[in-house]
Amino acid sequence: MNSFAIYRLPHGQRFTLVGQTSGEARRLGSFGELGRDAGFALAPFEMSAACPLLLIRPDVVRSFDASEAASCRSLIAEGLQVVRQHADDKPSGCGSERDDYHADFARFYDELASRRLLKVVLSRCSRIDIAGHDSADPFRLFLEACRRYPRLFVALVATPQSGLWLAATPEILLDGQSGQWRTIALAGTMQLAAHELQGEGEQARWSAKNIEEQRLVATYIKERLQPLCSSLSEEGPRTVRAANLVHLRSDFSFTLLNKVRVGDVVSVLHPTPAVCGLPQDEARRFILAHEHTPRRYYSGFMGPVGLDDATHLYVSLRCMQVMAASCRLYAGGGLLRDSIEEEEWQETEAKLQTMKQLFQLR
């Protein structure tokens, strides 16, 4: 099979393989089509001919634990080879990282200062050489991510159209089963100090900037969901840990109106202000026009849709594209009018560590 996804849900003990045995993953024309058929979805930040919305057909669905890893790897061996051979290994969009970020920050900040945008998310790409690196086997990286990050959704996804992607993300886009749905507003970031790593970040003291950023995201999600729901409740915000970082999180639980489907909800939520900005359409257009780094599938979403009557879609944060001789690692952060460039740069450095630590890199 040359298209597959292996994933592990947060706090799960087993991982699931969804594999397509023939042909390419199906291209969907819109987010509204999600939910009509079961499978594993892989969505970009912005749909295009180069980065389509994909659905991997569930010809094979199997559950494994770590003791059965070898048999799982043998099933995906073809897919690992096909996508890596066809991946573009050129450092396109990944130039001088700090200079590019400085130029982008200046442009993005000017847009905020003009008050055309309330918030905008600036991302960056970091390219690392993995040629001859013994620890760079994609399946090993997946298992290491599962071991290191029990709180996160971890997935290894491959198709000939997208290439090979690994994500370890804390952010739910849409999660539900038997008509009960939930999503979260996740924003604000702080790095835990060494003495704090044994806890859940309970001692975190949040700045006004982080609190305001999270409030904007939560308000947006609530306003977008209300017309689609027969009931909607909100809890939070509270501090949650993701790897060596903590975030502010609000939880939304809701029941959809009878005629509303998965694709309808995804269409109004994606891209959320946590990865895009506010107002949504203006921020999205500005990012696409001015960001140095093409995001591709970073800050899109991924996850199983309609398998065993359940859907688990997660925003593709803390992710990387794995190629034959290098990896592209992605990270971003939300900017407000009181953002400081060096602080925002350091936040992205901390987020990149989630993937770098899988290679024992610093």
mmCIF file of C-alpha atoms in Angstrom:
data_model
loop_
_atom_site.group_PDB
_atom_site.id
_atom_site.type_symbol
_atom_site.label_atom_id
_atom_site.label_comp_id
_atom_site.label_asym_id
_atom_site.label_seq_id
_atom_site.Cartn_x
_atom_site.Cartn_y
_atom_site.Cartn_z
ATOM 1 C CA MET A 1 0.000 0.000 0.000
ATOM 2 C CA ASN A 2 1.398 3.404 -0.962
ATOM 3 C CA SER A 3 -1.144 5.471 1.011
ATOM 4 C CA PHE A 4 -1.502 4.899 4.731
ATOM 5 C CA ALA A 5 -1.894 6.547 8.110
ATOM 6 C CA ILE A 6 -0.825 5.218 11.488
ATOM 7 C CA TYR A 7 -2.111 7.125 14.490
ATOM 8 C CA ARG A 8 -2.382 6.979 18.253
ATOM 9 C CA LEU A 9 -4.994 8.925 20.192
ATOM 10 C CA PRO A 10 -3.976 10.941 23.289
ATOM 11 C CA HIS A 11 -3.336 8.709 26.301
ATOM 12 C CA GLY A 12 -3.935 5.641 24.095
ATOM 13 C CA GLN A 13 -2.026 2.372 24.473
ATOM 14 C CA ARG A 14 -2.544 1.122 20.910
ATOM 15 C CA PHE A 15 -2.089 2.583 17.462
ATOM 16 C CA THR A 16 -4.262 2.114 14.387
ATOM 17 C CA LEU A 17 -3.242 1.556 10.777
ATOM 18 C CA VAL A 18 -5.537 2.784 7.998
ATOM 19 C CA GLY A 19 -4.244 1.652 4.607
ATOM 20 C CA GLN A 20 -5.340 1.928 0.978
ATOM 21 C CA THR A 21 -4.246 -1.084 -1.061
ATOM 22 C CA SER A 22 -4.485 0.363 -4.587
ATOM 23 C CA GLY A 23 -4.606 3.687 -6.379
ATOM 24 C CA GLU A 24 -3.963 7.161 -5.027
ATOM 25 C CA ALA A 25 -5.716 8.671 -2.054
ATOM 26 C CA ARG A 26 -8.975 10.339 -3.094
ATOM 27 C CA ARG A 27 -8.934 14.076 -3.721
ATOM 28 C CA LEU A 28 -11.923 15.894 -2.233
ATOM 29 C CA GLY A 29 -13.167 19.100 -3.799
ATOM 30 C CA SER A 30 -14.195 20.842 -0.579
ATOM 31 C CA PHE A 31 -14.204 20.478 3.191
ATOM 32 C CA GLY A 32 -17.964 20.035 2.951
ATOM 33 C CA GLU A 33 -17.415 16.576 1.413
ATOM 34 C CA LEU A 34 -15.852 15.246 4.612
ATOM 35 C CA GLY A 35 -18.023 12.721 6.408
ATOM 36 C CA ARG A 36 -19.730 11.299 3.345
ATOM 37 C CA ASP A 37 -17.294 8.373 3.284
ATOM 38 C CA ALA A 38 -15.114 6.826 5.961
ATOM 39 C CA GLY A 39 -11.344 7.065 5.841
ATOM 40 C CA PHE A 40 -8.367 9.045 7.075
ATOM 41 C CA ALA A 41 -8.345 12.722 6.103
ATOM 42 C CA LEU A 42 -5.248 14.814 5.426
ATOM 43 C CA ALA A 43 -5.943 18.502 4.823
ATOM 44 C CA PRO A 44 -3.583 21.408 4.008
ATOM 45 C CA PHE A 45 -3.772 24.916 5.414
ATOM 46 C CA GLU A 46 -5.018 26.045 1.997
ATOM 47 C CA MET A 47 -6.327 23.640 -0.644
ATOM 48 C CA SER A 48 -4.540 23.781 -4.013
ATOM 49 C CA ALA A 49 -3.565 21.530 -6.919
ATOM 50 C CA ALA A 50 -0.207 20.919 -5.226
ATOM 51 C CA CYS A 51 -1.721 20.361 -1.771
ATOM 52 C CA PRO A 52 -5.156 18.763 -2.161
ATOM 53 C CA LEU A 53 -7.561 17.646 0.545
ATOM 54 C CA LEU A 54 -7.063 13.868 0.677
ATOM 55 C CA LEU A 55 -9.012 10.903 2.017
ATOM 56 C CA ILE A 56 -7.210 7.571 2.435
ATOM 57 C CA ARG A 57 -9.630 4.731 1.742
ATOM 58 C CA PRO A 58 -9.817 2.256 4.673
ATOM 59 C CA ASP A 59 -9.116 -0.974 2.747
ATOM 60 C CA VAL A 60 -7.071 -2.130 5.738
ATOM 61 C CA VAL A 61 -7.812 -1.095 9.336
ATOM 62 C CA ARG A 62 -5.780 -2.786 12.059
ATOM 63 C CA SER A 63 -4.993 -2.069 15.688
ATOM 64 C CA PHE A 64 -1.509 -2.706 17.107
ATOM 65 C CA ASP A 65 0.482 -2.191 20.254
ATOM 66 C CA ALA A 66 4.211 -1.564 20.550
ATOM 67 C CA SER A 67 5.005 -5.294 20.758
ATOM 68 C CA GLU A 68 3.523 -5.766 17.265
ATOM 69 C CA ALA A 69 5.439 -2.887 15.667
ATOM 70 C CA ALA A 70 7.493 -5.096 13.342
ATOM 71 C CA SER A 71 4.427 -6.620 11.680
ATOM 72 C CA CYS A 72 2.875 -3.162 11.287
ATOM 73 C CA ARG A 73 6.024 -1.778 9.679
ATOM 74 C CA SER A 74 6.093 -4.564 7.103
ATOM 75 C CA LEU A 75 2.601 -3.574 5.941
ATOM 76 C CA ILE A 76 3.663 0.016 5.210
ATOM 77 C CA ALA A 77 7.124 -0.678 3.771
ATOM 78 C CA GLU A 78 5.984 0.023 0.193
ATOM 79 C CA GLY A 79 4.402 3.320 1.161
ATOM 80 C CA LEU A 80 7.508 4.474 3.020
ATOM 81 C CA GLN A 81 9.624 3.892 -0.084
ATOM 82 C CA VAL A 82 7.198 5.311 -2.659
ATOM 83 C CA VAL A 83 6.545 8.643 -0.973
ATOM 84 C CA ARG A 84 10.163 9.250 -0.018
ATOM 85 C CA GLN A 85 11.388 8.538 -3.557
ATOM 86 C CA HIS A 86 8.888 10.986 -5.020
ATOM 87 C CA ALA A 87 9.291 13.755 -2.414
ATOM 88 C CA ASP A 88 10.849 17.090 -3.379
ATOM 89 C CA ASP A 89 14.044 17.223 -1.346
ATOM 90 C CA LYS A 90 14.950 20.797 -2.278
ATOM 91 C CA PRO A 91 14.957 23.440 0.471
ATOM 92 C CA SER A 92 12.238 25.462 -1.268
ATOM 93 C CA GLY A 93 10.736 28.035 1.064
ATOM 94 C CA CYS A 94 13.411 27.404 3.727
ATOM 95 C CA GLY A 95 16.103 30.052 3.335
ATOM 96 C CA SER A 96 17.911 32.000 6.077
ATOM 97 C CA GLU A 97 15.452 31.235 8.852
ATOM 98 C CA ARG A 98 16.119 34.162 11.167
ATOM 99 C CA ASP A 99 16.308 36.760 8.375
ATOM 100 C CA ASP A 100 13.121 35.468 6.782
ATOM 101 C CA TYR A 101 11.344 35.537 10.131
ATOM 102 C CA HIS A 102 12.530 39.097 10.798
ATOM 103 C CA ALA A 103 11.188 40.281 7.443
ATOM 104 C CA ASP A 104 7.900 38.449 7.921
ATOM 105 C CA PHE A 105 7.449 39.755 11.447
ATOM 106 C CA ALA A 106 7.876 43.346 10.252
ATOM 107 C CA ARG A 107 5.225 42.911 7.557
ATOM 108 C CA PHE A 108 2.828 41.086 9.867
ATOM 109 C CA TYR A 109 3.283 43.603 12.671
ATOM 110 C CA ASP A 110 2.570 46.525 10.318
ATOM 111 C CA GLU A 111 -0.739 44.868 9.434
ATOM 112 C CA LEU A 112 -1.613 44.554 13.117
ATOM 113 C CA ALA A 113 -0.534 48.123 13.886
ATOM 114 C CA SER A 114 -2.786 49.396 11.114
ATOM 115 C CA ARG A 115 -5.666 47.574 12.877
ATOM 116 C CA ARG A 116 -6.621 45.737 9.691
ATOM 117 C CA LEU A 117 -6.073 42.515 11.650
ATOM 118 C CA LEU A 118 -6.742 41.734 15.318
ATOM 119 C CA LYS A 119 -4.483 38.671 15.295
ATOM 120 C CA VAL A 120 -2.345 36.887 12.720
ATOM 121 C CA VAL A 121 -0.280 33.690 12.977
ATOM 122 C CA LEU A 122 3.270 33.751 11.631
ATOM 123 C CA SER A 123 4.917 30.403 10.869
ATOM 124 C CA ARG A 124 8.389 29.302 9.837
ATOM 125 C CA CYS A 125 10.157 26.257 8.431
ATOM 126 C CA SER A 126 13.384 24.708 9.696
ATOM 127 C CA ARG A 127 15.159 22.238 7.435
ATOM 128 C CA ILE A 128 17.448 19.579 8.897
ATOM 129 C CA ASP A 129 19.732 17.123 7.102
ATOM 130 C CA ILE A 130 18.999 13.469 7.905
ATOM 131 C CA ALA A 131 21.195 11.775 5.277
ATOM 132 C CA GLY A 132 22.842 8.787 6.946
ATOM 133 C CA HIS A 133 21.146 9.564 10.258
ATOM 134 C CA ASP A 134 20.351 6.240 11.915
ATOM 135 C CA SER A 135 17.466 7.685 13.948
ATOM 136 C CA ALA A 136 15.647 9.169 10.936
ATOM 137 C CA ASP A 137 13.582 6.107 10.015
ATOM 138 C CA PRO A 138 9.996 7.481 9.822
ATOM 139 C CA PHE A 139 8.396 4.554 11.624
ATOM 140 C CA ARG A 140 10.963 4.770 14.419
ATOM 141 C CA LEU A 141 10.209 8.501 14.692
ATOM 142 C CA PHE A 142 6.502 7.700 15.029
ATOM 143 C CA LEU A 143 7.128 5.201 17.825
ATOM 144 C CA GLU A 144 9.466 7.634 19.582
ATOM 145 C CA ALA A 145 6.842 10.383 19.380
ATOM 146 C CA CYS A 146 4.257 8.030 20.897
ATOM 147 C CA ARG A 147 6.660 7.233 23.729
ATOM 148 C CA ARG A 148 7.676 10.819 24.440
ATOM 149 C CA TYR A 149 4.296 12.497 24.067
ATOM 150 C CA PRO A 150 1.510 10.437 25.655
ATOM 151 C CA ARG A 151 -0.804 13.491 25.872
ATOM 152 C CA LEU A 152 -0.695 14.233 22.132
ATOM 153 C CA PHE A 153 -2.328 12.863 18.980
ATOM 154 C CA VAL A 154 0.520 11.285 17.007
ATOM 155 C CA ALA A 155 0.211 10.315 13.334
ATOM 156 C CA LEU A 156 2.443 9.204 10.480
ATOM 157 C CA VAL A 157 0.680 9.806 7.141
ATOM 158 C CA ALA A 158 1.864 9.035 3.621
ATOM 159 C CA THR A 159 0.370 9.469 0.157
ATOM 160 C CA PRO A 160 2.050 9.949 -3.235
ATOM 161 C CA GLN A 161 0.340 13.352 -3.497
ATOM 162 C CA SER A 162 1.365 14.739 -0.107
ATOM 163 C CA GLY A 163 4.579 12.936 0.715
ATOM 164 C CA LEU A 164 5.291 11.667 4.218
ATOM 165 C CA TRP A 165 4.222 13.676 7.291
ATOM 166 C CA LEU A 166 4.632 13.141 11.017
ATOM 167 C CA ALA A 167 2.624 15.149 13.566
ATOM 168 C CA ALA A 168 2.410 15.202 17.351
ATOM 169 C CA THR A 169 -0.323 17.704 18.103
ATOM 170 C CA PRO A 170 -2.401 18.757 21.128
ATOM 171 C CA GLU A 171 -5.169 20.591 19.275
ATOM 172 C CA ILE A 172 -8.563 19.006 18.535
ATOM 173 C CA LEU A 173 -10.383 20.426 15.524
ATOM 174 C CA LEU A 174 -13.429 18.144 15.768
ATOM 175 C CA ASP A 175 -13.928 14.989 17.813
ATOM 176 C CA GLY A 176 -17.125 13.003 18.198
ATOM 177 C CA GLN A 177 -18.999 9.751 18.385
ATOM 178 C CA SER A 178 -22.720 8.868 18.466
ATOM 179 C CA GLY A 179 -23.789 12.472 17.962
ATOM 180 C CA GLN A 180 -21.760 13.965 20.832
ATOM 181 C CA TRP A 181 -19.112 16.399 19.605
ATOM 182 C CA ARG A 182 -16.327 18.488 21.038
ATOM 183 C CA THR A 183 -13.637 20.917 20.005
ATOM 184 C CA ILE A 184 -11.190 23.163 21.837
ATOM 185 C CA ALA A 185 -9.782 26.663 21.730
ATOM 186 C CA LEU A 186 -6.034 26.326 22.261
ATOM 187 C CA ALA A 187 -3.833 29.406 22.323
ATOM 188 C CA GLY A 188 -1.099 30.999 24.390
ATOM 189 C CA THR A 189 2.243 29.254 24.860
ATOM 190 C CA MET A 190 4.865 29.081 27.602
ATOM 191 C CA GLN A 191 7.866 26.785 27.951
ATOM 192 C CA LEU A 192 8.184 24.825 31.174
ATOM 193 C CA ALA A 193 11.323 25.267 33.247
ATOM 194 C CA ALA A 194 13.263 22.166 34.265
ATOM 195 C CA HIS A 195 11.772 22.051 37.771
ATOM 196 C CA GLU A 196 8.252 22.208 36.310
ATOM 197 C CA LEU A 197 8.523 19.155 34.034
ATOM 198 C CA GLN A 198 7.203 16.737 36.655
ATOM 199 C CA GLY A 199 3.802 18.434 36.759
ATOM 200 C CA GLU A 200 1.113 19.685 34.400
ATOM 201 C CA GLY A 201 2.116 23.343 34.399
ATOM 202 C CA GLU A 202 -0.124 24.229 37.328
ATOM 203 C CA GLN A 203 2.167 27.093 38.377
ATOM 204 C CA ALA A 204 2.065 28.871 35.012
ATOM 205 C CA ARG A 205 1.414 32.616 35.210
ATOM 206 C CA TRP A 206 -0.041 33.901 31.984
ATOM 207 C CA SER A 207 0.693 37.270 30.410
ATOM 208 C CA ALA A 208 -2.047 39.611 29.254
ATOM 209 C CA LYS A 209 -1.024 38.904 25.643
ATOM 210 C CA ASN A 210 -1.517 35.133 26.033
ATOM 211 C CA ILE A 211 -4.842 35.567 27.828
ATOM 212 C CA GLU A 212 -6.140 37.902 25.122
ATOM 213 C CA GLU A 213 -4.962 35.582 22.339
ATOM 214 C CA GLN A 214 -6.829 32.649 23.875
ATOM 215 C CA ARG A 215 -9.961 34.719 24.455
ATOM 216 C CA LEU A 216 -10.060 35.715 20.772
ATOM 217 C CA VAL A 217 -9.840 32.084 19.669
ATOM 218 C CA ALA A 218 -12.518 30.888 22.112
ATOM 219 C CA THR A 219 -14.932 33.671 21.162
ATOM 220 C CA TYR A 220 -14.491 32.916 17.450
ATOM 221 C CA ILE A 221 -15.163 29.189 17.877
ATOM 222 C CA LYS A 222 -18.280 29.783 19.971
ATOM 223 C CA GLU A 223 -19.710 32.262 17.481
ATOM 224 C CA ARG A 224 -19.061 29.973 14.504
ATOM 225 C CA LEU A 225 -20.533 26.887 16.169
ATOM 226 C CA GLN A 226 -23.736 28.368 17.595
ATOM 227 C CA PRO A 227 -25.749 28.433 14.326
ATOM 228 C CA LEU A 228 -24.978 24.710 13.771
ATOM 229 C CA CYS A 229 -25.846 23.421 17.239
ATOM 230 C CA SER A 230 -28.923 22.491 19.225
ATOM 231 C CA SER A 231 -26.831 22.674 22.411
ATOM 232 C CA LEU A 232 -23.395 24.118 23.174
ATOM 233 C CA SER A 233 -21.437 24.385 26.420
ATOM 234 C CA GLU A 234 -18.015 25.862 27.219
ATOM 235 C CA GLU A 235 -15.556 25.090 30.018
ATOM 236 C CA GLY A 236 -12.313 26.908 30.780
ATOM 237 C CA PRO A 237 -9.889 28.304 30.064
ATOM 238 C CA ARG A 238 -7.396 26.134 31.919
ATOM 239 C CA THR A 239 -3.691 25.380 31.618
ATOM 240 C CA VAL A 240 -2.779 22.167 29.768
ATOM 241 C CA ARG A 241 0.591 20.637 29.032
ATOM 242 C CA ALA A 242 1.833 19.539 25.587
ATOM 243 C CA ALA A 243 5.356 18.079 25.655
ATOM 244 C CA ASN A 244 7.553 20.731 27.327
ATOM 245 C CA LEU A 245 5.060 23.522 26.675
ATOM 246 C CA VAL A 246 1.825 24.660 28.285
ATOM 247 C CA HIS A 247 -1.167 26.313 26.619
ATOM 248 C CA LEU A 248 -4.471 27.872 27.613
ATOM 249 C CA ARG A 249 -7.422 25.694 26.601
ATOM 250 C CA SER A 250 -11.212 26.042 26.572
ATOM 251 C CA ASP A 251 -13.375 22.977 25.848
ATOM 252 C CA PHE A 252 -16.615 23.069 23.860
ATOM 253 C CA SER A 253 -19.161 20.221 23.924
ATOM 254 C CA PHE A 254 -22.107 20.352 21.534
ATOM 255 C CA THR A 255 -24.902 18.554 19.719
ATOM 256 C CA LEU A 256 -25.419 19.344 16.046
ATOM 257 C CA LEU A 257 -28.716 20.166 14.382
ATOM 258 C CA ASN A 258 -30.167 17.250 12.416
ATOM 259 C CA LYS A 259 -29.038 18.320 8.946
ATOM 260 C CA VAL A 260 -25.522 19.403 9.948
ATOM 261 C CA ARG A 261 -22.670 17.063 8.998
ATOM 262 C CA VAL A 262 -18.962 16.772 9.750
ATOM 263 C CA GLY A 263 -17.975 18.697 6.649
ATOM 264 C CA ASP A 264 -20.244 21.602 7.588
ATOM 265 C CA VAL A 265 -18.526 22.000 10.945
ATOM 266 C CA VAL A 266 -15.036 21.725 9.488
ATOM 267 C CA SER A 267 -15.915 24.336 6.854
ATOM 268 C CA VAL A 268 -16.763 26.957 9.476
ATOM 269 C CA LEU A 269 -13.910 26.168 11.874
ATOM 270 C CA HIS A 270 -10.893 25.707 9.594
ATOM 271 C CA PRO A 271 -8.567 27.533 9.684
ATOM 272 C CA THR A 272 -9.149 28.566 13.297
ATOM 273 C CA PRO A 273 -7.611 31.757 14.734
ATOM 274 C CA ALA A 274 -5.100 29.501 16.517
ATOM 275 C CA VAL A 275 -3.365 28.867 13.162
ATOM 276 C CA CYS A 276 -4.641 31.753 11.035
ATOM 277 C CA GLY A 277 -5.931 34.952 12.641
ATOM 278 C CA LEU A 278 -8.842 37.387 12.856
ATOM 279 C CA PRO A 279 -10.739 38.357 10.843
ATOM 280 C CA GLN A 280 -10.348 34.866 9.379
ATOM 281 C CA ASP A 281 -10.573 35.547 5.638
ATOM 282 C CA GLU A 282 -8.394 38.661 5.750
ATOM 283 C CA ALA A 283 -5.748 36.924 7.872
ATOM 284 C CA ARG A 284 -5.710 33.862 5.607
ATOM 285 C CA ARG A 285 -5.234 35.970 2.480
ATOM 286 C CA PHE A 286 -2.474 37.992 4.140
ATOM 287 C CA ILE A 287 -0.614 34.854 5.240
ATOM 288 C CA LEU A 288 -0.782 33.304 1.776
ATOM 289 C CA ALA A 289 0.476 36.508 0.174
ATOM 290 C CA HIS A 290 3.293 37.399 2.580
ATOM 291 C CA GLU A 291 4.610 34.419 4.544
ATOM 292 C CA HIS A 292 8.031 33.203 3.362
ATOM 293 C CA THR A 293 7.304 29.553 4.084
ATOM 294 C CA PRO A 294 4.643 27.668 2.098
ATOM 295 C CA ARG A 295 2.760 25.837 4.859
ATOM 296 C CA ARG A 296 1.672 22.845 2.778
ATOM 297 C CA TYR A 297 0.016 20.449 5.253
ATOM 298 C CA TYR A 298 1.282 22.264 8.337
ATOM 299 C CA SER A 299 -1.626 23.978 10.165
ATOM 300 C CA GLY A 300 -4.130 21.936 8.178
ATOM 301 C CA PHE A 301 -5.694 18.947 9.929
ATOM 302 C CA MET A 302 -5.654 15.153 9.909
ATOM 303 C CA GLY A 303 -7.413 12.184 11.452
ATOM 304 C CA PRO A 304 -9.905 9.342 10.993
ATOM 305 C CA VAL A 305 -13.397 10.223 9.759
ATOM 306 C CA GLY A 306 -16.336 7.876 10.317
ATOM 307 C CA LEU A 307 -14.290 4.852 11.358
ATOM 308 C CA ASP A 308 -16.244 2.808 13.930
ATOM 309 C CA ASP A 309 -18.776 5.650 13.953
ATOM 310 C CA ALA A 310 -16.117 8.015 15.334
ATOM 311 C CA THR A 311 -14.287 11.060 13.994
ATOM 312 C CA HIS A 312 -11.030 12.391 15.465
ATOM 313 C CA LEU A 313 -9.671 15.393 13.559
ATOM 314 C CA TYR A 314 -6.624 17.233 14.921
ATOM 315 C CA VAL A 315 -4.937 20.431 13.752
ATOM 316 C CA SER A 316 -1.544 19.591 12.211
ATOM 317 C CA LEU A 317 0.757 21.366 14.650
ATOM 318 C CA ARG A 318 4.260 20.258 15.740
ATOM 319 C CA CYS A 319 4.698 18.452 12.446
ATOM 320 C CA MET A 320 7.296 17.762 9.800
ATOM 321 C CA GLN A 321 7.595 16.462 6.269
ATOM 322 C CA VAL A 322 10.065 13.574 6.020
ATOM 323 C CA MET A 323 12.029 13.244 2.781
ATOM 324 C CA ALA A 324 14.896 11.115 1.525
ATOM 325 C CA ALA A 325 17.749 13.258 2.864
ATOM 326 C CA SER A 326 16.104 16.003 4.912
ATOM 327 C CA CYS A 327 13.075 17.003 6.941
ATOM 328 C CA ARG A 328 11.063 20.209 6.960
ATOM 329 C CA LEU A 329 9.946 21.096 10.491
ATOM 330 C CA TYR A 330 7.213 23.695 11.012
ATOM 331 C CA ALA A 331 6.163 25.947 13.868
ATOM 332 C CA GLY A 332 4.249 29.177 14.301
ATOM 333 C CA GLY A 333 2.840 31.594 16.822
ATOM 334 C CA GLY A 334 0.023 34.073 17.133
ATOM 335 C CA LEU A 335 0.892 37.777 16.885
ATOM 336 C CA LEU A 336 -1.036 40.604 18.520
ATOM 337 C CA ARG A 337 -0.239 44.335 18.596
ATOM 338 C CA ASP A 338 1.812 43.913 21.778
ATOM 339 C CA SER A 339 3.930 41.026 20.423
ATOM 340 C CA ILE A 340 7.721 41.286 20.667
ATOM 341 C CA GLU A 341 9.734 39.726 17.851
ATOM 342 C CA GLU A 342 12.440 37.987 19.902
ATOM 343 C CA GLU A 343 9.860 36.494 22.272
ATOM 344 C CA GLU A 344 7.843 35.162 19.336
ATOM 345 C CA TRP A 345 10.971 33.720 17.700
ATOM 346 C CA GLN A 346 11.875 31.924 20.925
ATOM 347 C CA GLU A 347 8.335 30.514 21.114
ATOM 348 C CA THR A 348 8.768 28.934 17.680
ATOM 349 C CA GLU A 349 12.168 27.578 18.739
ATOM 350 C CA ALA A 350 10.510 25.878 21.712
ATOM 351 C CA LYS A 351 7.782 24.405 19.510
ATOM 352 C CA LEU A 352 10.321 23.033 17.019
ATOM 353 C CA GLN A 353 11.916 21.050 19.840
ATOM 354 C CA THR A 354 8.888 18.720 19.862
ATOM 355 C CA MET A 355 10.064 17.258 16.550
ATOM 356 C CA LYS A 356 13.812 17.851 16.953
ATOM 357 C CA GLN A 357 13.929 15.826 20.148
ATOM 358 C CA LEU A 358 12.851 12.748 18.202
ATOM 359 C CA PHE A 359 16.285 12.881 16.535
ATOM 360 C CA GLN A 360 18.028 13.791 19.802
ATOM 361 C CA LEU A 361 18.810 17.134 18.169
ATOM 362 C CA ARG A 362 19.002 20.493 19.942
#
